[in-house]
GROMACS .gro file of C-alpha atoms in nm:
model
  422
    1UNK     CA    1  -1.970   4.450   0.762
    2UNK     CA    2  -2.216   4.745   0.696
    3UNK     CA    3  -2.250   4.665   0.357
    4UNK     CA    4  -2.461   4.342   0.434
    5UNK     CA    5  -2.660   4.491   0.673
    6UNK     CA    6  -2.774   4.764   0.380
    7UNK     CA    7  -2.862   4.498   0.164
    8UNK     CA    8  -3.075   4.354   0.442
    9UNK     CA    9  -3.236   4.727   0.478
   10UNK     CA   10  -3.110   4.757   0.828
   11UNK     CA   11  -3.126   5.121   0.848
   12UNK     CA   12  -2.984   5.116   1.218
   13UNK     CA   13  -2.660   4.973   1.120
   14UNK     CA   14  -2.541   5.317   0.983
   15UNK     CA   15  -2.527   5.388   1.408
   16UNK     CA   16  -2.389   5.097   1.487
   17UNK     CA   17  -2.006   5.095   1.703
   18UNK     CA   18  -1.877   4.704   1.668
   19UNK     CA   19  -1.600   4.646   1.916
   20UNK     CA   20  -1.574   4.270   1.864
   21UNK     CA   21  -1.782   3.949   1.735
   22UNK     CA   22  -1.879   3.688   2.036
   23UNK     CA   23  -2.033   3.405   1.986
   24UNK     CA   24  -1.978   3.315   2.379
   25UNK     CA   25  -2.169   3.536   2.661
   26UNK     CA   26  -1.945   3.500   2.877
   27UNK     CA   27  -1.719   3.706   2.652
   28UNK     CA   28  -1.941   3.977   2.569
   29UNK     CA   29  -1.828   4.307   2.639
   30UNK     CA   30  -1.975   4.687   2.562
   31UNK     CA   31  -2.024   4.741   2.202
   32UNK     CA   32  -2.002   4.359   2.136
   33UNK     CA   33  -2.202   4.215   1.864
   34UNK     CA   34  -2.335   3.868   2.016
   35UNK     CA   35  -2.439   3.558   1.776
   36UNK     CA   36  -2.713   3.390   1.993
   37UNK     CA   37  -2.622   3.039   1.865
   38UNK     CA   38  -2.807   2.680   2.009
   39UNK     CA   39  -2.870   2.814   2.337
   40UNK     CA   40  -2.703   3.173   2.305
   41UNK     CA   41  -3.080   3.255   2.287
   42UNK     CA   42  -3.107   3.203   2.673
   43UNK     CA   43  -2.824   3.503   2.772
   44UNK     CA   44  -3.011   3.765   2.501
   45UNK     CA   45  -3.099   3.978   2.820
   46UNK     CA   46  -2.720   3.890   2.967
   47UNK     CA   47  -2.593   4.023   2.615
   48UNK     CA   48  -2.846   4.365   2.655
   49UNK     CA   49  -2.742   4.414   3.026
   50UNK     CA   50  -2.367   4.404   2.941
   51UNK     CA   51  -2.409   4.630   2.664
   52UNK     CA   52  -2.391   4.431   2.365
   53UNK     CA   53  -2.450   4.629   2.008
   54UNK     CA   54  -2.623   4.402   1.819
   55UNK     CA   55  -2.771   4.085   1.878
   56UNK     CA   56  -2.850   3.826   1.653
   57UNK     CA   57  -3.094   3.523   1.700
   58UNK     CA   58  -3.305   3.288   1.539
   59UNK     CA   59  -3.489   3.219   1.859
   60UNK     CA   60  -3.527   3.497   2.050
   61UNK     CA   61  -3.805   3.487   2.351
   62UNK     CA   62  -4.109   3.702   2.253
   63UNK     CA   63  -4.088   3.906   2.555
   64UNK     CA   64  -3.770   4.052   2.442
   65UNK     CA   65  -3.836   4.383   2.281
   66UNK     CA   66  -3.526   4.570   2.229
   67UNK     CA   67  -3.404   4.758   1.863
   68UNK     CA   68  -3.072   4.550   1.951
   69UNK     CA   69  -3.189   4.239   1.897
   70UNK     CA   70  -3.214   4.126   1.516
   71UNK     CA   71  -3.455   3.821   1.512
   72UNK     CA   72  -3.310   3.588   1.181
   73UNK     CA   73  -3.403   3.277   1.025
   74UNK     CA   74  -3.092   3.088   1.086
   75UNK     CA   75  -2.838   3.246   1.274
   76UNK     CA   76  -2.565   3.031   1.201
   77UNK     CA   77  -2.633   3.109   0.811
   78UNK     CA   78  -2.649   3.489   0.879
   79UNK     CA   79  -2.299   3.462   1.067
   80UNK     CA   80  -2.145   3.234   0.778
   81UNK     CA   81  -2.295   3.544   0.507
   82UNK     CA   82  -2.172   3.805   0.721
   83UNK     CA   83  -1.828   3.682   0.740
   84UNK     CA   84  -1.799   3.630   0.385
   85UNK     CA   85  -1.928   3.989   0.299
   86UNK     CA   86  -1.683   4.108   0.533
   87UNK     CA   87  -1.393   3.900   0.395
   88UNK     CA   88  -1.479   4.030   0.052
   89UNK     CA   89  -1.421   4.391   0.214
   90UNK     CA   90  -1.057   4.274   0.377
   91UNK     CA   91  -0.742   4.383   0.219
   92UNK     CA   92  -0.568   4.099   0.365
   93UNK     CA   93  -0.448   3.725   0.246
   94UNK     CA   94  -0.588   3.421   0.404
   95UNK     CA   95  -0.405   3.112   0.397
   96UNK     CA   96  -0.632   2.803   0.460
   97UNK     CA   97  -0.500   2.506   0.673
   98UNK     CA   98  -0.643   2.133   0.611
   99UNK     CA   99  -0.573   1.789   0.646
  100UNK     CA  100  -0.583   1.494   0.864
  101UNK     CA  101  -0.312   1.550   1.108
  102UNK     CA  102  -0.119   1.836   1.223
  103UNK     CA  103  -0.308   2.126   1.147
  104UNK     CA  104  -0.289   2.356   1.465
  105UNK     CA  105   0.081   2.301   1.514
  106UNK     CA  106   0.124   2.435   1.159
  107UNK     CA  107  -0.118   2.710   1.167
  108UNK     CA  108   0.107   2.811   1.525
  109UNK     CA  109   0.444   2.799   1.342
  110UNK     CA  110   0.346   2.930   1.009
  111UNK     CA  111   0.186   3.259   1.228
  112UNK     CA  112   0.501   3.266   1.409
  113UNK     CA  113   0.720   3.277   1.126
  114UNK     CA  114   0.513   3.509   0.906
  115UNK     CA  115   0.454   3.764   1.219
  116UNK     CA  116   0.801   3.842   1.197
  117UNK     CA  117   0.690   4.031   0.892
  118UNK     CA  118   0.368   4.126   0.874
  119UNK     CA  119   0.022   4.187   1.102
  120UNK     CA  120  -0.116   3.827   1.123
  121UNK     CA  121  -0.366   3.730   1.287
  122UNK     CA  122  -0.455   3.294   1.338
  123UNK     CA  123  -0.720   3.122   1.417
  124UNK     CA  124  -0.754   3.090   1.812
  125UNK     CA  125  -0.749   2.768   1.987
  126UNK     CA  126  -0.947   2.487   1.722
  127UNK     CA  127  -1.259   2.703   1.625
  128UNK     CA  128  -1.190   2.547   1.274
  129UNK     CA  129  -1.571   2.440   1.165
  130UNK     CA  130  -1.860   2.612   1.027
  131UNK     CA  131  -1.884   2.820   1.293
  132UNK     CA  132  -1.556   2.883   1.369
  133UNK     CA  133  -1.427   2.971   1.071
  134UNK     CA  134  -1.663   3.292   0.980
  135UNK     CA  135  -1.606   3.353   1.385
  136UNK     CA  136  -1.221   3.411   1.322
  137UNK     CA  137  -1.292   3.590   0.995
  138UNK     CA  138  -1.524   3.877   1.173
  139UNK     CA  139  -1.284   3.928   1.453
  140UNK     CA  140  -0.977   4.016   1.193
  141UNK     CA  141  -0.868   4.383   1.186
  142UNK     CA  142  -0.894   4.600   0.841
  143UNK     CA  143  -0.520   4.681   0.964
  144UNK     CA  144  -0.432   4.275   0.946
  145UNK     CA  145  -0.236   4.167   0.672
  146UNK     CA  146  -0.280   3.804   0.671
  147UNK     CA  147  -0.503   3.571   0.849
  148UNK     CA  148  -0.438   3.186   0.919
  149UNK     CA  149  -0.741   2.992   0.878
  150UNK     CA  150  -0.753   2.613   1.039
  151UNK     CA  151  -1.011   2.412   0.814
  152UNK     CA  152  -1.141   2.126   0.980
  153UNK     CA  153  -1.429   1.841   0.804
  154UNK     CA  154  -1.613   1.540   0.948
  155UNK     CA  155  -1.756   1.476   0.614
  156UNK     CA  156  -1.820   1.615   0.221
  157UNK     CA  157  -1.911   1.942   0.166
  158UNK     CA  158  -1.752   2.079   0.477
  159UNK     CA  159  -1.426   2.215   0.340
  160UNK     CA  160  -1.622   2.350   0.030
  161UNK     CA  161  -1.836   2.541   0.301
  162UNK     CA  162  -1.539   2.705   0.479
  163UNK     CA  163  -1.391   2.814   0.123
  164UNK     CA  164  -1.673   2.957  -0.020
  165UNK     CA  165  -1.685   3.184   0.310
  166UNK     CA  166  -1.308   3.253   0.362
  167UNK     CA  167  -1.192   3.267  -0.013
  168UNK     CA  168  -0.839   3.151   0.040
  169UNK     CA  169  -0.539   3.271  -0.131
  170UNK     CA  170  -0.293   3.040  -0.011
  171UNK     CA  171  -0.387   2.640   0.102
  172UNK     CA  172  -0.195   2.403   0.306
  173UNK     CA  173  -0.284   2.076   0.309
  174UNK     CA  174  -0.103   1.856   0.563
  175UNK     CA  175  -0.148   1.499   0.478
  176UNK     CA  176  -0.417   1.219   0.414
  177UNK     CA  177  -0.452   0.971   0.717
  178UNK     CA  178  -0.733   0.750   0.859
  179UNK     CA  179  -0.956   1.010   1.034
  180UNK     CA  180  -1.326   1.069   1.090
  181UNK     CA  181  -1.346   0.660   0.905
  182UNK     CA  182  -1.675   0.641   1.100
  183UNK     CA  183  -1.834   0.899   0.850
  184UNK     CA  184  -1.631   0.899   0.539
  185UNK     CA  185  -1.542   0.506   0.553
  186UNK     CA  186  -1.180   0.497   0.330
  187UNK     CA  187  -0.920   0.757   0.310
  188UNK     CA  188  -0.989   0.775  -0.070
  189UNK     CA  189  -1.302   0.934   0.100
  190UNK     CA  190  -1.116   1.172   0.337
  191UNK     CA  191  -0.874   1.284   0.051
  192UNK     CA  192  -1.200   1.396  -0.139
  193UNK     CA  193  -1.366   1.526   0.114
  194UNK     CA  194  -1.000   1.772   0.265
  195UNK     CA  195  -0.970   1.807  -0.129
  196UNK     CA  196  -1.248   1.998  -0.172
  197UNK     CA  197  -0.999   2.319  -0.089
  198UNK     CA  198  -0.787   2.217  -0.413
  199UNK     CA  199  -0.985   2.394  -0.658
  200UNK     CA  200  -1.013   2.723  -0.499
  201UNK     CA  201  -0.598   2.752  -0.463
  202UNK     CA  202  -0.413   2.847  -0.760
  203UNK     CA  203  -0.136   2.543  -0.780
  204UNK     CA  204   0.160   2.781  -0.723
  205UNK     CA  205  -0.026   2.882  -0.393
  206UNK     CA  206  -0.095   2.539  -0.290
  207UNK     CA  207   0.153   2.367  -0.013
  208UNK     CA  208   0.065   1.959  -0.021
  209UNK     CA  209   0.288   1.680   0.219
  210UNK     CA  210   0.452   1.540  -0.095
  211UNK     CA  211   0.518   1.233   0.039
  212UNK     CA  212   0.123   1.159   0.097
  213UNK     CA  213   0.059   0.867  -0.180
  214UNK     CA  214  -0.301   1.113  -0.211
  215UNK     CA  215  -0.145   1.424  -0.234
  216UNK     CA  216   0.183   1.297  -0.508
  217UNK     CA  217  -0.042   1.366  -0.788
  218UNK     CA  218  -0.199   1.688  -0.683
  219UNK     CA  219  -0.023   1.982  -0.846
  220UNK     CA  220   0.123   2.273  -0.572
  221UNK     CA  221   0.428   2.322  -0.375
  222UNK     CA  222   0.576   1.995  -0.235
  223UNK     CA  223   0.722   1.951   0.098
  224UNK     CA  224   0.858   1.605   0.244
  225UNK     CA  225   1.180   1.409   0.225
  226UNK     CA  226   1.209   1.234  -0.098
  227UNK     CA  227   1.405   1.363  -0.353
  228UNK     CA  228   1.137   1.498  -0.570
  229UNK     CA  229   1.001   1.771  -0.385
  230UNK     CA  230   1.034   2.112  -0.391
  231UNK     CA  231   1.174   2.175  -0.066
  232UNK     CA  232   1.278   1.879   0.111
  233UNK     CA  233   1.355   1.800   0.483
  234UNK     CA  234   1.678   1.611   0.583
  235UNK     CA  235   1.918   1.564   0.904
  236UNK     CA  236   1.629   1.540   1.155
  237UNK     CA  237   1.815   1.591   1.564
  238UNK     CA  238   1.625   1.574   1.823
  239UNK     CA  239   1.735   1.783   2.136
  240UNK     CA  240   1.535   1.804   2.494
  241UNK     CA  241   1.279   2.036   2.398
  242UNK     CA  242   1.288   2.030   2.042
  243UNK     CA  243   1.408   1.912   1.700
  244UNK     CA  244   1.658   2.027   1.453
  245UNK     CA  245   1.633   1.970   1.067
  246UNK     CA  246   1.729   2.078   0.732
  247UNK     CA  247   1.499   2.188   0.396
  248UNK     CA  248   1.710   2.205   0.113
  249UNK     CA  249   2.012   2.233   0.268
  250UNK     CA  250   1.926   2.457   0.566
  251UNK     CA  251   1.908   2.449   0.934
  252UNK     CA  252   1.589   2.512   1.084
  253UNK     CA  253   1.501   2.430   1.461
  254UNK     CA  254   1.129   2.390   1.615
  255UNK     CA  255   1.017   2.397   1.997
  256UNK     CA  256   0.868   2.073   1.956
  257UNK     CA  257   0.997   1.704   1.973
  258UNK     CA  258   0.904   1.482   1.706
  259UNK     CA  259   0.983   1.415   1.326
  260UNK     CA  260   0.572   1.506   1.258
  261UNK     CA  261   0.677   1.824   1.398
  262UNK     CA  262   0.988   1.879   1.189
  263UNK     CA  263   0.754   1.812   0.901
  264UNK     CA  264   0.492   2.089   0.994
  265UNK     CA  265   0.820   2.339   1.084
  266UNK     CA  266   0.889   2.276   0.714
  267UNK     CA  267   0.582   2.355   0.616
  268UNK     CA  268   0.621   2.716   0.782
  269UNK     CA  269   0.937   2.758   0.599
  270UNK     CA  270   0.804   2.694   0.286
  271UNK     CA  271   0.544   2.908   0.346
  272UNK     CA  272   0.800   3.175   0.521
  273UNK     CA  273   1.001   3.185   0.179
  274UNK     CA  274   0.659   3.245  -0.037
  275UNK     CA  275   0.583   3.556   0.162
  276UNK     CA  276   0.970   3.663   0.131
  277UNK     CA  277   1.055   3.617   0.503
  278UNK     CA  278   1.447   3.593   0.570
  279UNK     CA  279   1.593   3.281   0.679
  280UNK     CA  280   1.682   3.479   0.974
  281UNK     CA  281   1.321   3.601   1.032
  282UNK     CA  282   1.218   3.217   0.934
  283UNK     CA  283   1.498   3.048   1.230
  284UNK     CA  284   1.412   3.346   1.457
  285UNK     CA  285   0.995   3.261   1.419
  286UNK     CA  286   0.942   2.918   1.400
  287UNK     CA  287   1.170   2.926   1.779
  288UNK     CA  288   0.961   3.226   1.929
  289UNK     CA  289   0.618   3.064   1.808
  290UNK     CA  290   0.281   3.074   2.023
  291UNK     CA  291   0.211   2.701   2.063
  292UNK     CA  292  -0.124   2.567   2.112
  293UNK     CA  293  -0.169   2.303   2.455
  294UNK     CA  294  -0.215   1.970   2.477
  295UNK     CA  295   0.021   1.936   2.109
  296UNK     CA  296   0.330   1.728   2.236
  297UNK     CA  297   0.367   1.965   2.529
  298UNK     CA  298   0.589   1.912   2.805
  299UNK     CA  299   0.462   1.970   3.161
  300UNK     CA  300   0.720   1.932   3.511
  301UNK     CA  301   0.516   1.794   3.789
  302UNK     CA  302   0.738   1.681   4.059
  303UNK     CA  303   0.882   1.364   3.951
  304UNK     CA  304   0.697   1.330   3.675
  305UNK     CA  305   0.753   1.544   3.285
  306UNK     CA  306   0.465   1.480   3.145
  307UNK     CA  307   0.447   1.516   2.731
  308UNK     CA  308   0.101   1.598   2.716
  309UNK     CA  309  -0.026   1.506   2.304
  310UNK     CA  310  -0.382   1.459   2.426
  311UNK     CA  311  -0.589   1.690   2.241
  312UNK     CA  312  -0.698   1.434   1.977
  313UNK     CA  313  -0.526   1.073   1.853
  314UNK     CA  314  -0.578   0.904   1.509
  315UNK     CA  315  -0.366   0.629   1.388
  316UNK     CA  316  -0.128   0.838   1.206
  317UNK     CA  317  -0.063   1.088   1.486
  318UNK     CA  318  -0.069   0.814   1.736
  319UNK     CA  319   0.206   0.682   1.535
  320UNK     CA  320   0.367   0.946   1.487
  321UNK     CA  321   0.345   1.045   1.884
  322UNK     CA  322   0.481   0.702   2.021
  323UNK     CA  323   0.743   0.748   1.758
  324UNK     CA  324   0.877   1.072   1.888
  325UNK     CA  325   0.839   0.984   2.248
  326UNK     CA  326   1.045   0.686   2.167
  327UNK     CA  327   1.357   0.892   2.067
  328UNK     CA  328   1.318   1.147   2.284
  329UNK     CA  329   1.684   1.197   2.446
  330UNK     CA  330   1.567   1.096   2.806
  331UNK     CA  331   1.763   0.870   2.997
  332UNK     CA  332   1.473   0.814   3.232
  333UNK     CA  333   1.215   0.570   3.256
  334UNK     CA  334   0.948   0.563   2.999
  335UNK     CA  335   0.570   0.514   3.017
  336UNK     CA  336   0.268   0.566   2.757
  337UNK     CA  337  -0.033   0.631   2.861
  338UNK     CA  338  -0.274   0.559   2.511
  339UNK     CA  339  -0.652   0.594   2.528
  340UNK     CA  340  -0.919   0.520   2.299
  341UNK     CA  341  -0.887   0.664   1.921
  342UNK     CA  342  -1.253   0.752   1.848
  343UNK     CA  343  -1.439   0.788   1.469
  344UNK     CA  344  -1.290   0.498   1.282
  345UNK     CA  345  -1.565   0.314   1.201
  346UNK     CA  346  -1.570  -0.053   1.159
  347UNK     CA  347  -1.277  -0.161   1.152
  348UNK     CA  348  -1.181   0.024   1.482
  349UNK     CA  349  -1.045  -0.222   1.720
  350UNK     CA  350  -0.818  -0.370   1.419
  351UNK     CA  351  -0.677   0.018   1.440
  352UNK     CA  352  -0.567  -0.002   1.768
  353UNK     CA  353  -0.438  -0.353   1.792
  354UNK     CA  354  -0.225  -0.192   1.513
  355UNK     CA  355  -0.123   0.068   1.731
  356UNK     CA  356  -0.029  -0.182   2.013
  357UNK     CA  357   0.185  -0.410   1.783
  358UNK     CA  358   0.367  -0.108   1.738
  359UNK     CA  359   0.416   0.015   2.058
  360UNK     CA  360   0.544  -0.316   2.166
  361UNK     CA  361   0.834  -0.282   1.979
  362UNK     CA  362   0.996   0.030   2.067
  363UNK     CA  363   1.163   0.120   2.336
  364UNK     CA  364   0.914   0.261   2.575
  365UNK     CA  365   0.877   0.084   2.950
  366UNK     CA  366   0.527   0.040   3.037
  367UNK     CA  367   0.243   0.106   2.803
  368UNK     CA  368  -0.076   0.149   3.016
  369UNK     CA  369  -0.400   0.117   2.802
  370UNK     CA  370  -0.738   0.338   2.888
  371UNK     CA  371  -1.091   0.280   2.734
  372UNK     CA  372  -1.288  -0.008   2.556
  373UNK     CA  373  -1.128   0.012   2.211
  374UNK     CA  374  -0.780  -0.018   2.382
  375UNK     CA  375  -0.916  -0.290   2.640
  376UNK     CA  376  -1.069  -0.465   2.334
  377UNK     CA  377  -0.732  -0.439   2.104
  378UNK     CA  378  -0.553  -0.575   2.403
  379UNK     CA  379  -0.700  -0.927   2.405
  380UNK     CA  380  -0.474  -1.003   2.020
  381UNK     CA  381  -0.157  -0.903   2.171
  382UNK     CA  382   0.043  -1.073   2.452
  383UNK     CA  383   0.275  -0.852   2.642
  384UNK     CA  384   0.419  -0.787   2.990
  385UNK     CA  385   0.466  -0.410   2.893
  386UNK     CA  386   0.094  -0.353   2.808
  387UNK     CA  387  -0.163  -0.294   3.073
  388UNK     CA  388  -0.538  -0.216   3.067
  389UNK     CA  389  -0.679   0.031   3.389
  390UNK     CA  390  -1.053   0.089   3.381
  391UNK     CA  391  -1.023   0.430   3.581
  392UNK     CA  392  -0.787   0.704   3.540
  393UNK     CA  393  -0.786   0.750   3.944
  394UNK     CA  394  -0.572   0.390   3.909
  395UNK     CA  395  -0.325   0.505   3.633
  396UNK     CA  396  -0.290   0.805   3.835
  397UNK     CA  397  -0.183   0.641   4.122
  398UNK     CA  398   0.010   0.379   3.969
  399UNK     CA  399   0.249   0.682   3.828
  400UNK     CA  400   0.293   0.762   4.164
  401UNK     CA  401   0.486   0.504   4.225
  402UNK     CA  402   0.829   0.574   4.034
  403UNK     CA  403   0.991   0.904   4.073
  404UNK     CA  404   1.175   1.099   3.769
  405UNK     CA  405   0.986   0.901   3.488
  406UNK     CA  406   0.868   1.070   3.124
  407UNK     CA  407   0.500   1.003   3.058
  408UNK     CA  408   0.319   1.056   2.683
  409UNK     CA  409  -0.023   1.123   2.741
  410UNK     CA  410  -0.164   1.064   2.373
  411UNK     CA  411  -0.574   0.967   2.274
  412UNK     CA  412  -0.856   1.120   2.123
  413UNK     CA  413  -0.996   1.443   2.263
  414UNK     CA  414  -1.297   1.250   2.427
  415UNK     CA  415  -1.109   1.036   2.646
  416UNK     CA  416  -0.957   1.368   2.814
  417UNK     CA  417  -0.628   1.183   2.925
  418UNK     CA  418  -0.478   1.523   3.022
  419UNK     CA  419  -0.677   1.447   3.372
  420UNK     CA  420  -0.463   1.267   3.443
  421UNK     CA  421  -0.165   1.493   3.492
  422UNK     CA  422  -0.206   1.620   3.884
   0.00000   0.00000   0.00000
């Protein structure tokens, strides 16, 4: 990290003690070295009075004279060059995680299985963007011997970006589905734009969702469940609080429900077997992993086990999520609560008429609908099941009424369905 700060003919750098990288004052701490980002220029005398080390803004107030303050021309740019410089300086591997769906469940399970091995370290909670990224990169140890990096993109040039700064050894790319359609239009679009990691991973370092019609013809390490991949996921069980499965031949278990989830515990093992972790090590990670909320996670209120999937919802993972909540083993009464999927552009409410069609099938109770996409979707569909509730006070105490029901909570992050669990 000193090295870029030479280069820059920082002389006081030589002095300086870095106990972490914040780019939130409310985490600052002695020693800290604060990024003043959009208005991280308004707690610069916060950051001084808790004893940051180093600050670094592109607006800093004039009054502020103090020789720990750096004034820059973009701070976000200086953050994004320091994290690469530092990077260059790690001896450690970095595995980068993209695609449409799935990404922070695999990241979890891949850093629980490889943990059982080495120092790893993972991207914490979804700082996956610009800013993110180089974030997660500064706050690895020299002592870490891999770091997980999610990777996400709301349009071209953004996973290019996150490369060029995190140089990744190993790449993961989940699958192709109809996300952020609002900006990139097609998912011919969104394969280019999440394959923009491709040419940075060597192929045998590459892990791709085989069965992905995008990803078939990309050259790496397959994993799905046709034939012709190189490891390949069979015998799919579902028990209460998670799913069994096999890849090539073996039995693997996840703390998740859902086939989706079977497919990113596969994922882990492939990547568990390219780092030489036993099977053992791989069975006795992918169980003990540190799951991120809101991913298909199941909540006991009361009455009420809520399976709360509501961090984000695209067509795919909504899919996917109704899917697994339909074969949950549950002998209880069923009900799916499905909010607006947001970023799809102009074919939207076709999307989640879709979705509806679907839902109407399986065999899930009551389907109760929030936001104006749903509401919209709702008018091309006649069914008894479906119902539309403007306010998320009425679903709430509509639920109220049943006792020992199972409730999915699934839609896009800003409809915030998990409210609704009380």
């Amino acid at each position: 990290m000193k090295n870029y700060f030479k280069e820059k003919n920082i002389e006081k750098i030589e002095k300086l003690e870095i106990k972490n990288v914040v780019i939130d004052s409310r985490k600052i701490e002695k020693d800290s070295l604060f990024f003043a980002i959009n208005n991280g220029n308004s707690y610069i005398e916060e950051a001084l009075n808790k004893g940051a080390s180093l600050i670094i803004g592109d607006n800093v107030p004039e009054n502020i004279n103090d020789s720990r303050v750096l004034r820059v021309e973009d701070t976000i740019g200086t953050l994004q060059a320091l994290a690469n410089e530092y990077r260059k300086n790690l001896n450690l591997k970095i595995i980068g995680i993209t695609g449409s769906n799935g990404k922070t469940t695999t990241k979890d399970l891949i850093h629980g299985v490889l943990s059982q091995k080495y120092r790893c370290q993972k991207t914490s909670g979804n700082y996956n963007n610009h800013i993110g990224v180089p974030y997660t990169i500064l706050n690895f140890s020299e002592n870490d011997e891999i770091g997980i990096l999610e990777m996400g993109m709301s349009s071209f040039g953004e996973i290019d970006t996150l490369c060029k700064i995190a140089m990744p050894d190993y790449g993961v790319i989940t699958n192709i589905g109809d996300s952020h359609l609002e900006f990139l239009k097609n998912r011919e679009n969104v394969f280019k734009a999440k394959g923009e990691m491709i040419p940075y991973i060597d192929s045998d370092n590459l892990f791709l969702f085989g069965d992905d019609p995008f990803l078939k013809s990309v050259d790496g390490i397959k994993v799905g469940f046709e034939k012709d991949n190189n490891y390949q996921i069979g015998n799919i069980s579902e028990k209460d609080c998670s799913a069994e499965f096999m890849v090539n031949n073996l039995t693997y278990e996840v703390p998740l429900n859902g086939r989706h989830n079977c497919i990113n515990g596969a994922m882990a093992v492939a990547i568990g077997n390219k780092f030489e972790v036993s099977n053992e090590d791989i069975r006795k990670g992918l169980l003990k992993s540190s799951l991120s909320s809101m991913r298909f996670q199941r909540i006991e209120k009361e009455n009420i086990t809520y399976i709360n999937d509501a961090y984000n919802a695209s067509p795919i993972s909504m899919k996917y999520s109704l899917e697994s909540f339909n074969e949950l083993k549950d002998t209880r009464k069923k009900i799916a609560v499905i909010g607006d999927m947001l970023e799809l552009g102009e074919n939207e409410i076709q999307y989640h008429l879709d979705i509806l069609r679907l839902v109407d099938k399986l065999n899930i109770e009551e389907v109760y609908l929030f936001g104006p996409r749903m509401k919209e979707a709702s008018k091309g569909i006649a069914s008894e099941k479906i119902k539309v509730f403007e306010e998320k006070e009425d679903i709430c105490k509509r639920l109220s009424e049943f006792k020992n029901i199972t409730v999915l909570l699934k839609g896009s992050r800003g409809m915030r369905l998990e409210e609704i669990i009380r």
